Amino acid sequence: MKVEGRIADIYRVLFEAPPSTKSVMLELWRDTHAEYLTNGLRHLGPGFHVLDANRPWLCYWMVHGLALLDETLDDDLENDIVDFLSRCQDKQGGYGGGPGQLPHLATTYAAVNTLVTIGSERALSSIKRDNLYKFMLQMKDKSGAFRMHNGGEIDVRACYTAISVASLVNILDADLAKGVGNYIASCQTYEGGIAGEPYAEAHGGYTFCGLAAMVLLNEVEKLDLPSLIDWVAFRQGVECGFQGRTNKLVDGCYSFWQGAAIALAQKLMTIVDKQSKPSYSSKLSSVGDACGTSSSGLASEKSSSLDYAKFGFDFVKQSNQTGPLFHNIALQQYILLCTQVLEGGLRDKPGKNRDHYHSCYCLSGLSVSQYCAMTDSDSCPLPQHMLGPYSNLLEPIHPLYNVVLDKYDEAHDFFRENDQTFTVTDS
Ligand SMILES: CC(C)=CCC/C(C)=C/CC/C(C)=C/COP(=O)(O)OP(=O)(O)O
Ligand SMILES: [Zn+2]
């Protein structure tokens, strides 16, 4: 009630303001956000020691935030980041949370997305894809799902980070893909969202991870999409932002996790329509049991003949098949009025401090909510799709990987052309 009251006070000021003041109130403070993110790349205070195992994440949150704002980094800073991430790269493959740390799938995702966002030849060629592939195979459980690190937990986040990275650097194949889709399907709950593990609670973070991974695997039909969409749509509340799970508080980072999940569904309407027909009966329930068992007629059985390189690429080129399935203007209102911090940076909600994670994901969610009303993937959003001045427009992202779209295109070309340099040998 306190949070709702505080947000209602903010919106009351907006509604009572004259139009010229409204426009100023709804501005994105680009310069101060860029300054906050750039400063973080150069120096972080001693309090950041608690994030010592998350240093590639800090790079990603800042570098991706700046790319969304269309800010360029100077060459020295870019090279320093590439060198730092190379020191986080394990000799046997994958990236740890800092130099000398155990390779981990989450920090591997953060490192690879950072390097793709930097996008230079030096950055992209620093990723040792043959070792990365071997690391990923080692992280694969016999059920088909992935664990986060050697001896670590198995969950939907591990599945997504593995599949996203493998797809992005063009090493995804049937051996990596086998069984992952069935595991993710087994994590969809009675509410419709996806949980971290079978029998756990549906959560926006895992719902994005699960749905995005399923698209990259071409196994999205194994999910019950109408109930997933229903669950995500109802996570947007009176505050205009999203909550992560039922009965919890609104939080700016779910602007991306929930907002991107429901935006993905705009390109999946053919499947949604098919699943919504009364004649579409029990196909899904046969996949819902524990991990590993194959279900008849669905993609994984033919996986050895699938061209995994094309799923992420084709998906983003495809136009939206419907308008937004959530209130995209209301979400922009929450992000612009409730998460921006005057000194730069974005936050979870009023009363909280700014941080780099929320800056990255509030900006990512803002981008998704600005572009999701377009039906033609090549055009620009119309002013009526945006709240505030048109100068608020951010760069579009590839919603499956959460990297800026131009950077994705360049990386896609690079890893397709350099495919011959990827060799897996039995050693
Ligand atoms: C790519 C990648 C690594 C994705 C991670 C996705 C993600 C954000 C997962 C959420 C994890 C989780 C259980 C949060 C609940 O925290 P909480 O109880 O503090 O928050 P809540 O009250 O909002 O649920
Ligand atoms: Zn958050």
Short mmCIF file of C-alpha atoms and ligand atoms in Angstrom, two decimals:
data_model
loop_
_atom_site.label_atom_id
_atom_site.label_comp_id
_atom_site.label_asym_id
_atom_site.label_seq_id
_atom_site.Cartn_x
_atom_site.Cartn_y
_atom_site.Cartn_z
CA MET A 1 0.00 0.00 0.00
CA LYS A 2 2.90 2.34 0.76
CA VAL A 3 4.42 1.72 -2.68
CA GLU A 4 1.09 2.18 -4.45
CA GLY A 5 0.44 5.41 -2.50
CA ARG A 6 3.83 6.84 -3.33
CA ILE A 7 3.42 6.04 -7.02
CA ALA A 8 -0.13 7.46 -7.08
CA ASP A 9 1.28 10.76 -5.71
CA ILE A 10 3.80 10.89 -8.57
CA TYR A 11 1.12 10.22 -11.19
CA ARG A 12 -1.23 12.81 -9.65
CA VAL A 13 1.44 15.48 -10.19
CA LEU A 14 1.72 14.40 -13.82
CA PHE A 15 -2.02 14.44 -14.51
CA GLU A 16 -2.48 17.86 -12.92
CA ALA A 17 0.49 19.44 -14.74
CA PRO A 18 0.07 21.67 -17.84
CA PRO A 19 1.11 20.00 -21.17
CA SER A 20 4.52 21.71 -21.38
CA THR A 21 5.44 20.55 -17.85
CA LYS A 22 4.15 17.05 -18.64
CA SER A 23 6.53 16.77 -21.56
CA VAL A 24 9.49 17.82 -19.37
CA MET A 25 8.42 15.38 -16.63
CA LEU A 26 8.40 12.54 -19.16
CA GLU A 27 11.90 13.14 -20.51
CA LEU A 28 14.51 10.40 -20.39
CA TRP A 29 17.61 11.88 -18.74
CA ARG A 30 19.97 10.41 -21.29
CA ASP A 31 23.09 12.41 -20.42
CA THR A 32 23.04 11.75 -16.69
CA HIS A 33 22.37 8.02 -17.25
CA ALA A 34 25.25 7.86 -19.73
CA GLU A 35 27.55 9.61 -17.26
CA TYR A 36 26.56 7.23 -14.43
CA LEU A 37 27.21 4.18 -16.60
CA THR A 38 30.49 5.45 -18.09
CA ASN A 39 31.83 6.45 -14.66
CA GLY A 40 31.07 2.95 -13.39
CA LEU A 41 33.23 1.43 -16.12
CA ARG A 42 36.18 3.55 -14.99
CA HIS A 43 35.83 3.36 -11.22
CA LEU A 44 33.71 1.61 -8.60
CA GLY A 45 33.95 2.30 -4.85
CA PRO A 46 35.00 -0.26 -2.20
CA GLY A 47 31.34 -1.25 -1.52
CA PHE A 48 31.35 -3.10 -4.85
CA HIS A 49 33.57 -5.85 -3.40
CA VAL A 50 30.31 -7.79 -2.82
CA LEU A 51 30.01 -8.06 -6.60
CA ASP A 52 33.50 -9.49 -7.02
CA ALA A 53 32.08 -12.70 -8.58
CA ASN A 54 29.92 -10.67 -10.99
CA ARG A 55 32.43 -8.48 -12.77
CA PRO A 56 31.42 -9.51 -16.35
CA TRP A 57 27.84 -8.66 -15.32
CA LEU A 58 28.92 -5.16 -14.28
CA CYS A 59 30.54 -4.80 -17.72
CA TYR A 60 27.38 -5.98 -19.48
CA TRP A 61 24.95 -3.82 -17.47
CA MET A 62 27.01 -0.70 -18.21
CA VAL A 63 28.11 -1.42 -21.79
CA HIS A 64 24.62 -2.55 -22.85
CA GLY A 65 22.98 0.42 -21.07
CA LEU A 66 25.26 2.77 -22.96
CA ALA A 67 24.56 1.00 -26.27
CA LEU A 68 20.80 1.39 -25.70
CA LEU A 69 21.46 5.12 -25.27
CA ASP A 70 23.50 5.05 -28.50
CA GLU A 71 26.62 6.19 -26.65
CA THR A 72 30.04 5.13 -27.91
CA LEU A 73 32.92 4.16 -25.66
CA ASP A 74 36.41 5.40 -26.37
CA ASP A 75 38.76 2.85 -27.93
CA ASP A 76 41.04 2.55 -24.89
CA LEU A 77 38.14 1.78 -22.59
CA GLU A 78 36.77 -0.81 -25.05
CA ASN A 79 40.17 -2.49 -25.31
CA ASP A 80 40.52 -2.52 -21.52
CA ILE A 81 37.16 -4.31 -21.23
CA VAL A 82 38.15 -6.87 -23.89
CA ASP A 83 41.46 -7.50 -22.07
CA PHE A 84 39.70 -7.79 -18.71
CA LEU A 85 37.16 -10.31 -20.05
CA SER A 86 39.96 -12.31 -21.67
CA ARG A 87 41.46 -12.64 -18.20
CA CYS A 88 38.10 -13.95 -16.96
CA GLN A 89 38.05 -16.57 -19.75
CA ASP A 90 38.98 -20.00 -18.43
CA LYS A 91 41.68 -21.94 -20.29
CA GLN A 92 39.23 -24.85 -20.57
CA GLY A 93 36.40 -22.60 -21.80
CA GLY A 94 33.72 -20.29 -20.42
CA TYR A 95 34.05 -17.14 -18.32
CA GLY A 96 34.29 -16.79 -14.55
CA GLY A 97 33.13 -13.91 -12.35
CA GLY A 98 36.66 -12.46 -12.32
CA PRO A 99 40.21 -13.51 -13.31
CA GLY A 100 40.98 -16.97 -11.92
CA GLN A 101 37.39 -17.73 -10.90
CA LEU A 102 35.49 -20.88 -11.86
CA PRO A 103 33.75 -20.61 -15.26
CA HIS A 104 30.03 -20.07 -14.83
CA LEU A 105 27.22 -19.92 -17.40
CA ALA A 106 25.74 -16.65 -16.11
CA THR A 107 29.03 -14.76 -16.27
CA THR A 108 29.73 -16.41 -19.63
CA TYR A 109 26.45 -14.93 -20.93
CA ALA A 110 27.36 -11.52 -19.50
CA ALA A 111 30.88 -11.63 -21.00
CA VAL A 112 29.73 -12.76 -24.45
CA ASN A 113 26.91 -10.19 -24.60
CA THR A 114 29.41 -7.47 -23.59
CA LEU A 115 31.87 -8.53 -26.29
CA VAL A 116 29.10 -8.66 -28.92
CA THR A 117 28.02 -5.17 -27.86
CA ILE A 118 31.58 -3.85 -28.19
CA GLY A 119 31.56 -5.59 -31.54
CA SER A 120 35.16 -5.01 -32.69
CA GLU A 121 37.11 -7.78 -34.45
CA ARG A 122 39.34 -7.91 -31.37
CA ALA A 123 36.33 -8.34 -29.08
CA LEU A 124 34.57 -11.02 -31.14
CA SER A 125 37.68 -13.03 -31.93
CA SER A 126 38.67 -13.11 -28.24
CA ILE A 127 35.86 -15.64 -27.61
CA LYS A 128 37.41 -19.13 -27.77
CA ARG A 129 34.45 -20.92 -29.28
CA ASP A 130 35.86 -24.44 -29.37
CA ASN A 131 36.65 -24.33 -25.63
CA LEU A 132 33.30 -22.65 -24.94
CA TYR A 133 31.50 -25.51 -26.68
CA LYS A 134 33.38 -28.10 -24.59
CA PHE A 135 32.58 -26.16 -21.39
CA MET A 136 28.91 -26.15 -22.31
CA LEU A 137 28.85 -29.89 -22.95
CA GLN A 138 30.40 -30.39 -19.50
CA MET A 139 27.63 -28.27 -17.94
CA LYS A 140 24.97 -30.49 -19.49
CA ASP A 141 23.15 -32.83 -17.12
CA LYS A 142 21.98 -36.27 -18.24
CA SER A 143 18.40 -34.93 -18.24
CA GLY A 144 19.47 -32.50 -20.98
CA ALA A 145 19.21 -29.39 -18.78
CA PHE A 146 22.27 -27.29 -17.91
CA ARG A 147 23.91 -26.59 -14.57
CA MET A 148 25.35 -23.13 -13.85
CA HIS A 149 28.89 -24.35 -13.11
CA ASN A 150 30.78 -27.52 -12.25
CA GLY A 151 28.77 -29.04 -9.36
CA GLY A 152 26.32 -26.14 -9.50
CA GLU A 153 22.54 -25.86 -9.65
CA ILE A 154 20.42 -26.94 -12.60
CA ASP A 155 17.75 -24.42 -13.59
CA VAL A 156 16.02 -22.54 -16.41
CA ARG A 157 18.50 -19.66 -16.11
CA ALA A 158 21.37 -22.05 -16.83
CA CYS A 159 19.45 -23.44 -19.82
CA TYR A 160 18.79 -19.97 -21.22
CA THR A 161 22.32 -18.62 -20.74
CA ALA A 162 23.81 -21.72 -22.40
CA ILE A 163 21.40 -21.69 -25.33
CA SER A 164 21.55 -17.91 -25.82
CA VAL A 165 25.37 -17.86 -25.90
CA ALA A 166 25.61 -20.95 -28.11
CA SER A 167 23.12 -19.49 -30.57
CA LEU A 168 24.76 -16.05 -30.60
CA VAL A 169 28.24 -17.37 -31.36
CA ASN A 170 26.87 -20.02 -33.74
CA ILE A 171 27.89 -23.19 -31.90
CA LEU A 172 24.40 -24.47 -31.09
CA ASP A 173 23.86 -28.01 -32.31
CA ALA A 174 21.70 -31.06 -31.59
CA ASP A 175 24.02 -32.33 -28.83
CA LEU A 176 23.70 -29.09 -26.85
CA ALA A 177 20.00 -28.77 -27.58
CA LYS A 178 18.93 -32.31 -26.67
CA GLY A 179 16.45 -32.50 -23.78
CA VAL A 180 16.59 -28.78 -22.87
CA GLY A 181 13.12 -28.01 -24.25
CA ASN A 182 11.49 -30.82 -22.28
CA TYR A 183 13.16 -29.63 -19.07
CA ILE A 184 11.94 -26.04 -19.63
CA ALA A 185 8.42 -27.26 -20.45
CA SER A 186 8.43 -29.19 -17.16
CA CYS A 187 9.04 -25.88 -15.32
CA GLN A 188 5.85 -24.19 -16.62
CA THR A 189 3.48 -23.99 -13.65
CA TYR A 190 -0.28 -24.14 -13.17
CA GLU A 191 -0.25 -20.29 -13.15
CA GLY A 192 1.11 -20.18 -16.71
CA GLY A 193 4.50 -18.61 -15.99
CA ILE A 194 7.78 -20.54 -15.84
CA ALA A 195 9.62 -21.39 -12.60
CA GLY A 196 13.35 -21.82 -12.07
CA GLU A 197 12.96 -25.57 -11.48
CA PRO A 198 10.13 -28.10 -11.74
CA TYR A 199 7.48 -27.59 -9.02
CA ALA A 200 8.77 -24.13 -8.00
CA GLU A 201 6.98 -20.77 -8.32
CA ALA A 202 6.41 -19.00 -11.67
CA HIS A 203 8.66 -15.94 -11.93
CA GLY A 204 9.20 -13.27 -14.59
CA GLY A 205 12.96 -13.80 -14.77
CA TYR A 206 12.61 -17.49 -15.51
CA THR A 207 9.61 -16.94 -17.76
CA PHE A 208 11.71 -14.75 -20.04
CA CYS A 209 14.62 -17.22 -19.89
CA GLY A 210 12.41 -20.23 -20.62
CA LEU A 211 10.43 -18.67 -23.45
CA ALA A 212 13.48 -17.13 -25.16
CA ALA A 213 15.38 -20.44 -24.96
CA MET A 214 12.39 -22.31 -26.40
CA VAL A 215 12.28 -19.96 -29.40
CA LEU A 216 16.02 -20.45 -30.00
CA LEU A 217 15.52 -24.22 -29.81
CA ASN A 218 12.45 -24.11 -32.09
CA GLU A 219 10.49 -25.94 -29.39
CA VAL A 220 8.13 -23.19 -28.28
CA GLU A 221 5.08 -25.34 -29.06
CA LYS A 222 5.92 -27.38 -25.97
CA LEU A 223 4.78 -24.46 -23.81
CA ASP A 224 1.18 -23.54 -23.15
CA LEU A 225 1.44 -20.06 -24.68
CA PRO A 226 -2.10 -18.77 -24.00
CA SER A 227 -1.68 -19.41 -20.27
CA LEU A 228 1.86 -17.97 -20.29
CA ILE A 229 0.64 -14.75 -21.96
CA ASP A 230 -2.28 -14.55 -19.55
CA TRP A 231 0.04 -14.89 -16.56
CA VAL A 232 2.53 -12.25 -17.79
CA ALA A 233 -0.20 -9.77 -18.80
CA PHE A 234 -1.70 -9.91 -15.30
CA ARG A 235 1.68 -9.18 -13.70
CA GLN A 236 1.32 -5.55 -14.88
CA GLY A 237 -0.45 -3.75 -12.06
CA VAL A 238 -1.99 -0.42 -11.02
CA GLU A 239 1.53 0.99 -10.63
CA CYS A 240 1.85 0.52 -14.43
CA GLY A 241 5.05 -1.50 -14.06
CA PHE A 242 5.41 -5.27 -13.72
CA GLN A 243 5.80 -7.45 -10.66
CA GLY A 244 7.99 -10.57 -10.88
CA ARG A 245 5.47 -12.95 -9.34
CA THR A 246 1.94 -13.02 -8.00
CA ASN A 247 1.30 -10.76 -4.99
CA LYS A 248 4.80 -9.24 -4.99
CA LEU A 249 5.86 -5.62 -5.46
CA VAL A 250 6.36 -3.81 -8.76
CA ASP A 251 10.02 -3.56 -9.80
CA GLY A 252 11.63 -1.75 -12.77
CA CYS A 253 13.80 -4.71 -13.82
CA TYR A 254 10.68 -6.73 -14.69
CA SER A 255 9.99 -4.11 -17.38
CA PHE A 256 12.43 -6.24 -19.32
CA TRP A 257 11.93 -9.77 -17.97
CA GLN A 258 8.12 -9.63 -18.22
CA GLY A 259 7.92 -6.96 -20.96
CA ALA A 260 10.27 -8.81 -23.30
CA ALA A 261 8.58 -12.17 -22.60
CA ILE A 262 5.19 -10.83 -23.64
CA ALA A 263 6.71 -8.93 -26.58
CA LEU A 264 8.18 -12.25 -27.84
CA ALA A 265 4.65 -13.65 -27.90
CA GLN A 266 3.64 -10.99 -30.46
CA LYS A 267 5.63 -12.99 -33.03
CA LEU A 268 4.16 -16.32 -31.91
CA MET A 269 0.48 -15.67 -32.57
CA THR A 270 0.16 -18.47 -35.13
CA ILE A 271 1.04 -20.96 -32.41
CA VAL A 272 -1.10 -19.10 -29.84
CA ASP A 273 -4.11 -19.27 -32.17
CA LYS A 274 -3.52 -22.97 -32.82
CA GLN A 275 -3.23 -23.72 -29.09
CA SER A 276 -6.33 -21.65 -28.31
CA LYS A 277 -8.58 -23.84 -30.51
CA PRO A 278 -10.71 -26.30 -28.52
CA SER A 279 -9.47 -29.07 -30.84
CA TYR A 280 -5.89 -28.51 -29.56
CA SER A 281 -6.18 -30.84 -26.60
CA SER A 282 -3.66 -32.90 -24.71
CA LYS A 283 -0.49 -32.46 -26.77
CA LEU A 284 1.03 -30.19 -24.12
CA SER A 285 0.27 -32.32 -21.10
CA SER A 286 2.45 -35.14 -22.38
CA VAL A 287 5.51 -32.86 -22.15
CA GLY A 288 4.81 -31.54 -18.69
CA ASP A 289 6.28 -34.48 -16.76
CA ALA A 290 9.91 -34.56 -15.67
CA CYS A 291 12.89 -33.90 -17.81
CA GLY A 292 14.16 -35.80 -20.75
CA THR A 293 11.37 -37.83 -22.23
CA SER A 294 10.49 -36.90 -25.75
CA SER A 295 6.99 -36.00 -26.87
CA SER A 296 5.59 -37.12 -30.17
CA GLY A 297 5.41 -34.83 -33.16
CA LEU A 298 7.44 -31.98 -31.70
CA ALA A 299 10.71 -30.52 -32.85
CA SER A 300 13.32 -32.26 -30.67
CA GLU A 301 12.88 -35.66 -32.31
CA LYS A 302 14.18 -34.28 -35.59
CA SER A 303 16.77 -32.07 -33.89
CA SER A 304 19.83 -33.46 -35.69
CA SER A 305 18.50 -32.06 -38.96
CA LEU A 306 17.63 -28.62 -37.56
CA ASP A 307 19.53 -25.53 -38.62
CA TYR A 308 19.96 -23.91 -35.20
CA ALA A 309 21.86 -20.95 -36.66
CA LYS A 310 18.73 -19.53 -38.21
CA PHE A 311 16.13 -19.49 -35.42
CA GLY A 312 17.34 -16.33 -33.63
CA PHE A 313 17.98 -14.61 -36.95
CA ASP A 314 14.64 -15.44 -38.59
CA PHE A 315 12.66 -14.63 -35.46
CA VAL A 316 13.80 -11.04 -35.21
CA LYS A 317 13.32 -10.36 -38.93
CA GLN A 318 9.74 -11.51 -38.70
CA SER A 319 7.07 -8.82 -38.12
CA ASN A 320 4.82 -8.70 -35.08
CA GLN A 321 1.62 -10.62 -35.76
CA THR A 322 -0.40 -8.48 -33.34
CA GLY A 323 -0.16 -5.22 -31.41
CA PRO A 324 1.12 -5.08 -27.82
CA LEU A 325 -0.34 -7.65 -25.42
CA PHE A 326 0.38 -5.41 -22.42
CA HIS A 327 0.00 -1.68 -21.77
CA ASN A 328 3.24 -0.48 -23.33
CA ILE A 329 2.56 3.23 -22.73
CA ALA A 330 1.79 2.63 -19.04
CA LEU A 331 5.06 0.73 -18.71
CA GLN A 332 6.95 3.69 -20.20
CA GLN A 333 5.19 5.90 -17.64
CA TYR A 334 6.42 3.71 -14.77
CA ILE A 335 9.98 3.64 -16.08
CA LEU A 336 10.21 7.36 -16.83
CA LEU A 337 8.50 8.64 -13.68
CA CYS A 338 9.27 6.04 -11.03
CA THR A 339 12.66 4.55 -11.85
CA GLN A 340 14.79 7.48 -13.05
CA VAL A 341 17.22 8.97 -10.51
CA LEU A 342 17.99 12.65 -11.04
CA GLU A 343 21.74 12.17 -10.55
CA GLY A 344 21.74 9.47 -13.26
CA GLY A 345 20.94 5.77 -13.24
CA LEU A 346 17.64 3.91 -12.80
CA ARG A 347 16.18 1.97 -9.90
CA ASP A 348 13.72 -0.71 -8.86
CA LYS A 349 11.05 1.66 -7.45
CA PRO A 350 10.68 5.03 -5.68
CA GLY A 351 12.54 4.98 -2.38
CA LYS A 352 15.26 2.62 -3.65
CA ASN A 353 18.76 3.58 -4.77
CA ARG A 354 19.98 3.42 -8.35
CA ASP A 355 22.18 0.52 -9.43
CA HIS A 356 23.74 -0.76 -12.64
CA TYR A 357 21.52 -3.85 -12.91
CA HIS A 358 18.30 -1.84 -12.72
CA SER A 359 19.73 0.81 -15.05
CA CYS A 360 20.39 -1.88 -17.67
CA TYR A 361 17.04 -3.64 -17.35
CA CYS A 362 14.86 -0.52 -16.98
CA LEU A 363 16.43 0.83 -20.18
CA SER A 364 16.05 -2.58 -21.91
CA GLY A 365 12.36 -2.63 -20.89
CA LEU A 366 11.90 0.93 -22.12
CA SER A 367 13.30 -0.04 -25.51
CA VAL A 368 11.00 -3.08 -25.73
CA SER A 369 7.94 -0.97 -24.81
CA GLN A 370 8.82 1.68 -27.42
CA TYR A 371 9.22 -0.77 -30.32
CA CYS A 372 6.57 -3.39 -29.54
CA ALA A 373 3.67 -1.54 -31.18
CA MET A 374 5.29 -1.70 -34.64
CA THR A 375 3.91 -4.19 -37.09
CA ASP A 376 6.69 -3.69 -39.65
CA SER A 377 10.10 -4.79 -38.31
CA ASP A 378 11.99 -2.34 -40.58
CA SER A 379 10.33 0.95 -39.63
CA CYS A 380 10.59 3.26 -36.59
CA PRO A 381 8.06 3.62 -33.78
CA LEU A 382 5.42 6.29 -34.36
CA PRO A 383 5.19 9.14 -31.81
CA GLN A 384 1.94 7.67 -30.48
CA HIS A 385 3.80 4.47 -29.52
CA MET A 386 5.98 6.49 -27.22
CA LEU A 387 5.45 8.41 -24.04
CA GLY A 388 7.36 11.70 -23.68
CA PRO A 389 9.39 13.45 -26.36
CA TYR A 390 10.60 11.50 -29.40
CA SER A 391 14.18 12.09 -28.19
CA ASN A 392 13.41 9.37 -25.57
CA LEU A 393 13.71 6.75 -28.32
CA LEU A 394 16.33 4.13 -27.48
CA GLU A 395 18.10 1.68 -29.78
CA PRO A 396 16.09 -1.47 -30.59
CA ILE A 397 17.29 -4.75 -29.10
CA HIS A 398 17.23 -8.36 -30.25
CA PRO A 399 14.72 -9.52 -27.63
CA LEU A 400 16.01 -13.12 -27.44
CA TYR A 401 19.56 -12.17 -26.40
CA ASN A 402 19.09 -8.61 -25.07
CA VAL A 403 21.82 -7.06 -27.18
CA VAL A 404 21.30 -3.99 -29.38
CA LEU A 405 20.03 -5.12 -32.78
CA ASP A 406 22.80 -3.57 -34.94
CA LYS A 407 25.41 -5.21 -32.71
CA TYR A 408 23.59 -8.54 -33.06
CA ASP A 409 23.59 -8.22 -36.88
CA GLU A 410 27.34 -7.57 -36.96
CA ALA A 411 28.08 -10.47 -34.61
CA HIS A 412 25.79 -12.76 -36.60
CA ASP A 413 27.73 -11.99 -39.80
CA PHE A 414 31.06 -12.39 -38.01
CA PHE A 415 30.28 -15.80 -36.51
CA ARG A 416 28.72 -17.06 -39.74
CA GLU A 417 31.74 -16.02 -41.80
CA ASN A 418 34.17 -17.39 -39.21
CA ASP A 419 32.39 -20.69 -38.91
CA GLN A 420 35.35 -22.63 -40.32
CA THR A 421 37.44 -21.53 -37.31
CA PHE A 422 35.11 -23.43 -34.99
CA THR A 423 36.34 -27.01 -34.69
CA VAL A 424 35.42 -29.50 -32.02
CA THR A 425 38.00 -32.21 -31.52
CA ASP A 426 37.79 -35.18 -29.19
CA SER A 427 40.58 -34.71 -26.70
C1 LIG B 1 19.87 -14.30 -17.71
C2 LIG B 1 19.63 -14.43 -16.27
C3 LIG B 1 20.77 -14.75 -15.40
C4 LIG B 1 18.40 -14.29 -15.81
C5 LIG B 1 17.97 -14.23 -14.41
C6 LIG B 1 16.50 -14.03 -14.40
C7 LIG B 1 15.97 -13.59 -13.07
C8 LIG B 1 15.87 -12.10 -12.81
C9 LIG B 1 15.55 -14.47 -12.20
C10 LIG B 1 14.93 -14.07 -10.93
C11 LIG B 1 15.49 -14.76 -9.74
C12 LIG B 1 14.62 -14.62 -8.52
C13 LIG B 1 14.11 -15.86 -7.89
C14 LIG B 1 14.31 -13.45 -8.04
C15 LIG B 1 13.43 -13.25 -6.86
O1 LIG B 1 13.99 -12.31 -6.12
P1 LIG B 1 13.13 -11.49 -5.05
O2 LIG B 1 12.36 -12.40 -4.16
O3 LIG B 1 14.12 -10.55 -4.41
O4 LIG B 1 12.19 -10.61 -6.00
P2 LIG B 1 10.62 -10.58 -6.19
O5 LIG B 1 10.03 -10.19 -4.89
O6 LIG B 1 10.45 -9.49 -7.21
O7 LIG B 1 10.18 -11.93 -6.69
ZN ZN B 2 14.62 -5.63 -9.69
#
